[in-house]
């Protein structure tokens, strides 16, 4: 382990913003996917900006595309960056009734999304559940490279139970907390640690706005329980031999401890394993510059 110190689509809503001279567009696109019972309609909310080869960013359970904001601008300088809200999370519609909230369901929807936007084999980077999805898309030949930050699915029975309990507690706390307290708690470092300390190692570096949005993400995600219910499917089904793979793990990951990286390396022996010293489970906000460099380096390994 090393140590690191577009075509138009049918959209239901759209918005454009200019930040740091980079035009970004936010849309919700609907499209057809192949389901076990036949064709089904799916939808995803996404944000797109930058230029170059496509880079798809996939968040974890309970999170949202805005979780990539701390690193997005650096990535857009070199890539056409597309961050998505997974079905049933953020502002995306629920998973189609014909699909499950399992690894195959998420990958099916993302594959259909890429076809709809004319994106062929993007680089894929993901965190937690999104990291597992990035690896599975690479295994299926649907990614040019796969970069996984603390990916799900490499736990033993005890670590899995601990992780699911922690996620359920975060969901419960987010829903039980009076709405009027979320923003006041988010304004202090102690409050941010209380609200999101399970997934961030450096709450002092996270903005109050980012923290409050995270809490609302856990509070309102309609796909949360179904995804937890299908957690037995959330495992990589084999090696990822044909694309460059980077797996990076925060040394202070409290949700999926870094020791799980050894299991990941056994299953994907060709992976480049990176230790993110001092970072937590969702490292993008803990150290944006470092995480952006890891993702850029991972995508560049195809060159």
Tab-separated table of C-alpha atoms in Angstrom:
chain	number	residue	atom	x	y	z
A	1	UNK	CA	0.000	0.000	0.000
A	2	UNK	CA	1.408	3.374	-0.956
A	3	UNK	CA	0.777	6.502	1.051
A	4	UNK	CA	-0.543	9.687	-0.489
A	5	UNK	CA	0.501	12.733	2.051
A	6	UNK	CA	-22.076	15.293	-24.633
A	7	UNK	CA	-25.314	14.761	-26.596
A	8	UNK	CA	-28.609	16.234	-25.360
A	9	UNK	CA	-30.855	13.984	-23.299
A	10	UNK	CA	-34.497	14.208	-22.287
A	11	UNK	CA	-34.446	16.255	-19.096
A	12	UNK	CA	-37.259	17.111	-16.732
A	13	UNK	CA	-35.382	19.986	-15.083
A	14	UNK	CA	-32.245	21.896	-15.934
A	15	UNK	CA	-30.064	24.622	-14.502
A	16	UNK	CA	-26.723	26.125	-15.393
A	17	UNK	CA	-24.115	27.798	-13.232
A	18	UNK	CA	-20.717	29.297	-13.878
A	19	UNK	CA	-18.105	28.715	-11.185
A	20	UNK	CA	-14.395	29.523	-11.528
A	21	UNK	CA	-14.828	29.956	-15.297
A	22	UNK	CA	-16.216	26.402	-15.636
A	23	UNK	CA	-19.760	25.975	-16.916
A	24	UNK	CA	-21.702	23.283	-15.074
A	25	UNK	CA	-25.154	22.004	-15.945
A	26	UNK	CA	-27.553	20.219	-13.611
A	27	UNK	CA	-30.307	18.074	-15.127
A	28	UNK	CA	-32.652	15.244	-14.319
A	29	UNK	CA	-32.695	12.827	-17.242
A	30	UNK	CA	-35.096	9.944	-17.876
A	31	UNK	CA	-34.231	6.907	-19.979
A	32	UNK	CA	-35.031	3.258	-20.641
A	33	UNK	CA	-33.192	0.359	-18.993
A	34	UNK	CA	-33.424	-3.400	-19.440
A	35	UNK	CA	-35.037	-5.020	-16.412
A	36	UNK	CA	-35.783	-8.718	-15.737
A	37	UNK	CA	-39.445	-8.088	-16.619
A	38	UNK	CA	-38.688	-6.006	-19.728
A	39	UNK	CA	-37.977	-2.369	-20.467
A	40	UNK	CA	-38.352	0.077	-17.563
A	41	UNK	CA	-38.051	3.833	-17.202
A	42	UNK	CA	-35.397	5.233	-14.865
A	43	UNK	CA	-34.205	8.703	-13.985
A	44	UNK	CA	-31.086	10.305	-12.516
A	45	UNK	CA	-30.169	13.768	-11.321
A	46	UNK	CA	-26.675	14.765	-12.399
A	47	UNK	CA	-24.257	17.661	-12.594
A	48	UNK	CA	-21.855	17.960	-15.534
A	49	UNK	CA	-18.958	20.270	-16.275
A	50	UNK	CA	-15.436	20.425	-17.630
A	51	UNK	CA	-13.966	18.955	-20.789
A	52	UNK	CA	-11.911	15.959	-21.825
A	53	UNK	CA	-12.548	12.257	-21.326
A	54	UNK	CA	-15.671	11.490	-19.257
A	55	UNK	CA	-15.279	10.903	-15.515
A	56	UNK	CA	-18.317	9.579	-13.649
A	57	UNK	CA	-18.518	10.226	-9.877
A	58	UNK	CA	-20.693	7.947	-7.732
A	59	UNK	CA	-21.534	8.613	-4.059
A	60	UNK	CA	-22.243	6.217	-1.205
A	61	UNK	CA	-25.409	5.195	0.624
A	62	UNK	CA	-27.211	8.159	2.154
A	63	UNK	CA	-24.980	10.641	0.350
A	64	UNK	CA	-25.481	12.819	-2.734
A	65	UNK	CA	-23.704	14.240	-5.771
A	66	UNK	CA	-22.858	17.379	-3.792
A	67	UNK	CA	-20.458	15.284	-1.742
A	68	UNK	CA	-18.027	15.626	-4.658
A	69	UNK	CA	-18.112	19.445	-4.610
A	70	UNK	CA	-14.791	19.813	-2.736
A	71	UNK	CA	-12.888	18.003	-5.524
A	72	UNK	CA	-15.061	18.688	-8.570
A	73	UNK	CA	-13.396	21.878	-9.784
A	74	UNK	CA	-9.918	20.341	-9.797
A	75	UNK	CA	-11.246	17.332	-11.717
A	76	UNK	CA	-13.041	19.512	-14.276
A	77	UNK	CA	-9.755	21.072	-15.296
A	78	UNK	CA	-8.833	17.787	-16.997
A	79	UNK	CA	-12.053	15.814	-17.441
A	80	UNK	CA	-15.692	16.025	-18.465
A	81	UNK	CA	-16.993	15.373	-14.950
A	82	UNK	CA	-20.451	13.891	-14.386
A	83	UNK	CA	-21.566	13.496	-10.759
A	84	UNK	CA	-24.829	11.624	-10.172
A	85	UNK	CA	-27.411	11.126	-7.467
A	86	UNK	CA	-28.060	7.382	-7.318
A	87	UNK	CA	-31.684	6.224	-7.611
A	88	UNK	CA	-33.528	6.944	-4.379
A	89	UNK	CA	-30.845	9.339	-3.108
A	90	UNK	CA	-30.312	13.072	-3.381
A	91	UNK	CA	-32.719	14.498	-5.953
A	92	UNK	CA	-32.943	11.427	-8.184
A	93	UNK	CA	-36.216	9.509	-8.603
A	94	UNK	CA	-36.590	6.141	-6.923
A	95	UNK	CA	-35.289	2.949	-8.483
A	96	UNK	CA	-37.696	1.562	-11.113
A	97	UNK	CA	-40.087	-0.983	-9.585
A	98	UNK	CA	-38.676	-3.662	-11.885
A	99	UNK	CA	-35.181	-3.315	-10.384
A	100	UNK	CA	-33.823	-3.891	-6.895
A	101	UNK	CA	-31.640	-1.581	-4.825
A	102	UNK	CA	-28.757	-4.012	-5.264
A	103	UNK	CA	-25.424	-3.914	-7.089
A	104	UNK	CA	-26.946	-5.086	-10.364
A	105	UNK	CA	-29.772	-2.555	-10.139
A	106	UNK	CA	-27.450	0.391	-9.583
A	107	UNK	CA	-25.092	-0.730	-12.362
A	108	UNK	CA	-27.996	-1.258	-14.766
A	109	UNK	CA	-29.293	2.256	-14.180
A	110	UNK	CA	-25.846	3.841	-14.539
A	111	UNK	CA	-25.183	1.912	-17.744
A	112	UNK	CA	-28.499	3.154	-19.154
A	113	UNK	CA	-27.694	6.695	-18.029
A	114	UNK	CA	-24.359	6.635	-19.853
A	115	UNK	CA	-25.988	5.319	-23.035
A	116	UNK	CA	-28.594	8.068	-22.906
A	117	UNK	CA	-25.962	10.791	-22.622
A	118	UNK	CA	-23.706	9.196	-25.222
A	119	UNK	CA	-20.951	8.509	-22.695
A	120	UNK	CA	-18.862	5.514	-23.737
A	121	UNK	CA	-16.800	3.782	-21.034
A	122	UNK	CA	-16.155	6.689	-18.665
A	123	UNK	CA	-13.501	6.698	-16.007
A	124	UNK	CA	-15.440	5.957	-12.805
A	125	UNK	CA	-14.593	7.083	-9.287
A	126	UNK	CA	-16.784	6.273	-6.327
A	127	UNK	CA	-16.920	6.360	-2.549
A	128	UNK	CA	-18.246	3.577	-0.294
A	129	UNK	CA	-21.186	2.006	-2.184
A	130	UNK	CA	-20.111	4.169	-5.113
A	131	UNK	CA	-16.605	2.714	-4.882
A	132	UNK	CA	-18.016	-0.795	-5.145
A	133	UNK	CA	-20.094	0.311	-8.140
A	134	UNK	CA	-16.969	1.792	-9.772
A	135	UNK	CA	-15.192	-1.557	-9.412
A	136	UNK	CA	-18.178	-3.536	-10.703
A	137	UNK	CA	-18.541	-1.271	-13.746
A	138	UNK	CA	-14.861	-1.869	-14.442
A	139	UNK	CA	-15.357	-5.618	-14.049
A	140	UNK	CA	-18.194	-5.465	-16.584
A	141	UNK	CA	-16.030	-3.595	-19.077
A	142	UNK	CA	-18.105	-0.411	-18.740
A	143	UNK	CA	-15.308	1.788	-17.329
A	144	UNK	CA	-11.939	2.934	-18.667
A	145	UNK	CA	-10.548	3.005	-15.138
A	146	UNK	CA	-11.972	2.425	-11.674
A	147	UNK	CA	-11.000	4.438	-8.600
A	148	UNK	CA	-12.640	3.334	-5.363
A	149	UNK	CA	-12.462	5.348	-2.126
A	150	UNK	CA	-13.173	3.103	0.896
A	151	UNK	CA	-15.329	0.762	-1.218
A	152	UNK	CA	-18.102	-1.284	0.329
A	153	UNK	CA	-18.206	-5.054	0.107
A	154	UNK	CA	-14.858	-6.183	1.519
A	155	UNK	CA	-15.972	-6.602	5.129
A	156	UNK	CA	-16.213	-9.744	7.211
A	157	UNK	CA	-19.395	-10.581	9.171
A	158	UNK	CA	-18.475	-8.491	12.230
A	159	UNK	CA	-17.393	-5.407	10.291
A	160	UNK	CA	-20.525	-5.660	8.137
A	161	UNK	CA	-22.804	-5.687	11.185
A	162	UNK	CA	-20.961	-2.705	12.674
A	163	UNK	CA	-21.206	-0.741	9.423
A	164	UNK	CA	-24.907	-1.412	8.938
A	165	UNK	CA	-25.613	-0.481	12.565
A	166	UNK	CA	-23.679	2.772	12.173
A	167	UNK	CA	-25.561	3.628	8.971
A	168	UNK	CA	-28.918	2.906	10.580
A	169	UNK	CA	-28.007	5.079	13.562
A	170	UNK	CA	-27.009	7.947	11.262
A	171	UNK	CA	-30.296	7.608	9.412
A	172	UNK	CA	-32.276	7.479	12.669
A	173	UNK	CA	-30.472	10.509	14.101
A	174	UNK	CA	-30.961	12.537	10.927
A	175	UNK	CA	-34.684	11.809	10.914
A	176	UNK	CA	-35.181	12.275	14.661
A	177	UNK	CA	-33.280	15.547	14.932
A	178	UNK	CA	-35.607	18.550	14.865
A	179	UNK	CA	-35.203	20.414	11.608
A	180	UNK	CA	-34.621	23.654	13.483
A	181	UNK	CA	-31.443	22.239	15.088
A	182	UNK	CA	-29.650	21.030	11.962
A	183	UNK	CA	-28.258	24.360	10.811
A	184	UNK	CA	-27.288	25.638	14.306
A	185	UNK	CA	-25.396	22.403	15.040
A	186	UNK	CA	-23.691	22.598	11.648
A	187	UNK	CA	-22.154	25.972	12.495
A	188	UNK	CA	-19.722	24.644	15.125
A	189	UNK	CA	-16.918	22.107	14.783
A	190	UNK	CA	-18.325	20.161	17.728
A	191	UNK	CA	-21.756	20.099	16.144
A	192	UNK	CA	-20.360	18.968	12.795
A	193	UNK	CA	-18.422	16.203	14.551
A	194	UNK	CA	-21.610	15.094	16.293
A	195	UNK	CA	-23.621	15.075	13.070
A	196	UNK	CA	-21.106	13.554	10.635
A	197	UNK	CA	-18.117	12.318	12.653
A	198	UNK	CA	-18.768	8.735	11.547
A	199	UNK	CA	-17.792	9.544	7.972
A	200	UNK	CA	-15.446	12.545	8.264
A	201	UNK	CA	-12.154	12.669	10.139
A	202	UNK	CA	-11.712	16.456	9.911
A	203	UNK	CA	-15.078	18.125	10.617
A	204	UNK	CA	-13.381	21.488	11.163
A	205	UNK	CA	-12.614	21.588	7.423
A	206	UNK	CA	-16.223	20.981	6.376
A	207	UNK	CA	-18.528	23.921	5.792
A	208	UNK	CA	-21.772	24.288	7.731
A	209	UNK	CA	-23.683	24.204	4.442
A	210	UNK	CA	-22.050	20.922	3.398
A	211	UNK	CA	-22.801	19.372	6.791
A	212	UNK	CA	-26.449	20.415	6.783
A	213	UNK	CA	-26.886	19.075	3.248
A	214	UNK	CA	-25.397	15.740	4.333
A	215	UNK	CA	-27.851	15.469	7.220
A	216	UNK	CA	-30.764	16.273	4.934
A	217	UNK	CA	-29.472	13.624	2.506
A	218	UNK	CA	-29.640	10.926	5.170
A	219	UNK	CA	-32.955	12.265	6.414
A	220	UNK	CA	-34.823	12.177	3.096
A	221	UNK	CA	-33.274	9.336	1.040
A	222	UNK	CA	-36.165	7.024	0.054
A	223	UNK	CA	-33.748	4.360	-1.199
A	224	UNK	CA	-31.875	3.990	2.082
A	225	UNK	CA	-33.764	1.116	3.728
A	226	UNK	CA	-34.067	-0.903	0.515
A	227	UNK	CA	-30.333	-0.594	-0.150
A	228	UNK	CA	-29.506	-1.726	3.388
A	229	UNK	CA	-31.983	-4.593	2.958
A	230	UNK	CA	-30.084	-5.795	-0.124
A	231	UNK	CA	-26.655	-5.374	1.472
A	232	UNK	CA	-25.871	-9.060	0.911
A	233	UNK	CA	-25.606	-8.256	-2.814
A	234	UNK	CA	-23.118	-5.470	-2.221
A	235	UNK	CA	-19.973	-7.474	-2.891
A	236	UNK	CA	-17.599	-7.514	-5.822
A	237	UNK	CA	-18.144	-10.691	-7.810
A	238	UNK	CA	-14.606	-11.213	-9.049
A	239	UNK	CA	-11.368	-9.614	-10.173
A	240	UNK	CA	-11.231	-6.480	-12.324
A	241	UNK	CA	-8.461	-7.620	-14.676
A	242	UNK	CA	-8.872	-5.473	-17.763
A	243	UNK	CA	-8.890	-1.880	-16.490
A	244	UNK	CA	-6.549	0.066	-14.195
A	245	UNK	CA	-7.862	-0.023	-10.616
A	246	UNK	CA	-6.977	2.273	-7.726
A	247	UNK	CA	-8.333	1.571	-4.239
A	248	UNK	CA	-7.719	4.320	-1.676
A	249	UNK	CA	-8.588	4.013	2.017
A	250	UNK	CA	-8.653	6.567	4.806
A	251	UNK	CA	-6.550	5.518	7.786
A	252	UNK	CA	-9.218	6.988	10.098
A	253	UNK	CA	-12.202	5.386	8.378
A	254	UNK	CA	-14.608	4.600	11.228
A	255	UNK	CA	-17.299	3.022	9.056
A	256	UNK	CA	-15.249	0.612	6.919
A	257	UNK	CA	-11.836	0.282	8.615
A	258	UNK	CA	-8.715	0.390	6.478
A	259	UNK	CA	-7.898	-3.235	7.282
A	260	UNK	CA	-10.534	-4.159	4.708
A	261	UNK	CA	-8.093	-2.978	2.057
A	262	UNK	CA	-6.226	-6.273	2.471
A	263	UNK	CA	-9.339	-8.199	1.383
A	264	UNK	CA	-9.748	-5.857	-1.573
A	265	UNK	CA	-6.165	-6.464	-2.646
A	266	UNK	CA	-6.638	-10.235	-2.470
A	267	UNK	CA	-9.682	-10.099	-4.749
A	268	UNK	CA	-8.234	-7.462	-7.098
A	269	UNK	CA	-4.490	-8.237	-7.000
A	270	UNK	CA	-3.670	-5.788	-9.762
A	271	UNK	CA	-5.150	-2.842	-7.867
A	272	UNK	CA	-2.967	0.075	-6.852
A	273	UNK	CA	-3.663	0.430	-3.115
A	274	UNK	CA	-3.284	3.900	-1.566
A	275	UNK	CA	-3.359	4.819	2.130
A	276	UNK	CA	-5.028	8.179	2.811
A	277	UNK	CA	-3.287	9.111	6.042
A	278	UNK	CA	-5.531	10.861	8.541
A	279	UNK	CA	-8.644	10.817	6.345
A	280	UNK	CA	-12.055	9.333	7.062
A	281	UNK	CA	-14.623	7.251	5.225
A	282	UNK	CA	-15.778	10.083	2.968
A	283	UNK	CA	-12.418	11.725	2.303
A	284	UNK	CA	-13.336	14.271	-0.367
A	285	UNK	CA	-14.024	17.015	2.183
A	286	UNK	CA	-11.289	15.934	4.612
A	287	UNK	CA	-8.519	16.741	2.105
A	288	UNK	CA	-9.841	17.822	-1.307
A	289	UNK	CA	-6.428	18.373	-2.919
A	290	UNK	CA	-5.147	14.939	-1.935
A	291	UNK	CA	-8.293	13.095	-3.002
A	292	UNK	CA	-8.444	14.957	-6.321
A	293	UNK	CA	-4.860	13.940	-6.997
A	294	UNK	CA	-5.640	10.287	-6.226
A	295	UNK	CA	-8.582	10.326	-8.656
A	296	UNK	CA	-6.581	12.104	-11.370
A	297	UNK	CA	-3.686	9.699	-10.940
A	298	UNK	CA	-6.045	6.726	-11.079
A	299	UNK	CA	-7.616	7.892	-14.336
A	300	UNK	CA	-4.213	8.698	-15.827
A	301	UNK	CA	-3.078	5.106	-15.346
A	302	UNK	CA	-4.871	4.266	-18.602
A	303	UNK	CA	-2.395	6.394	-20.576
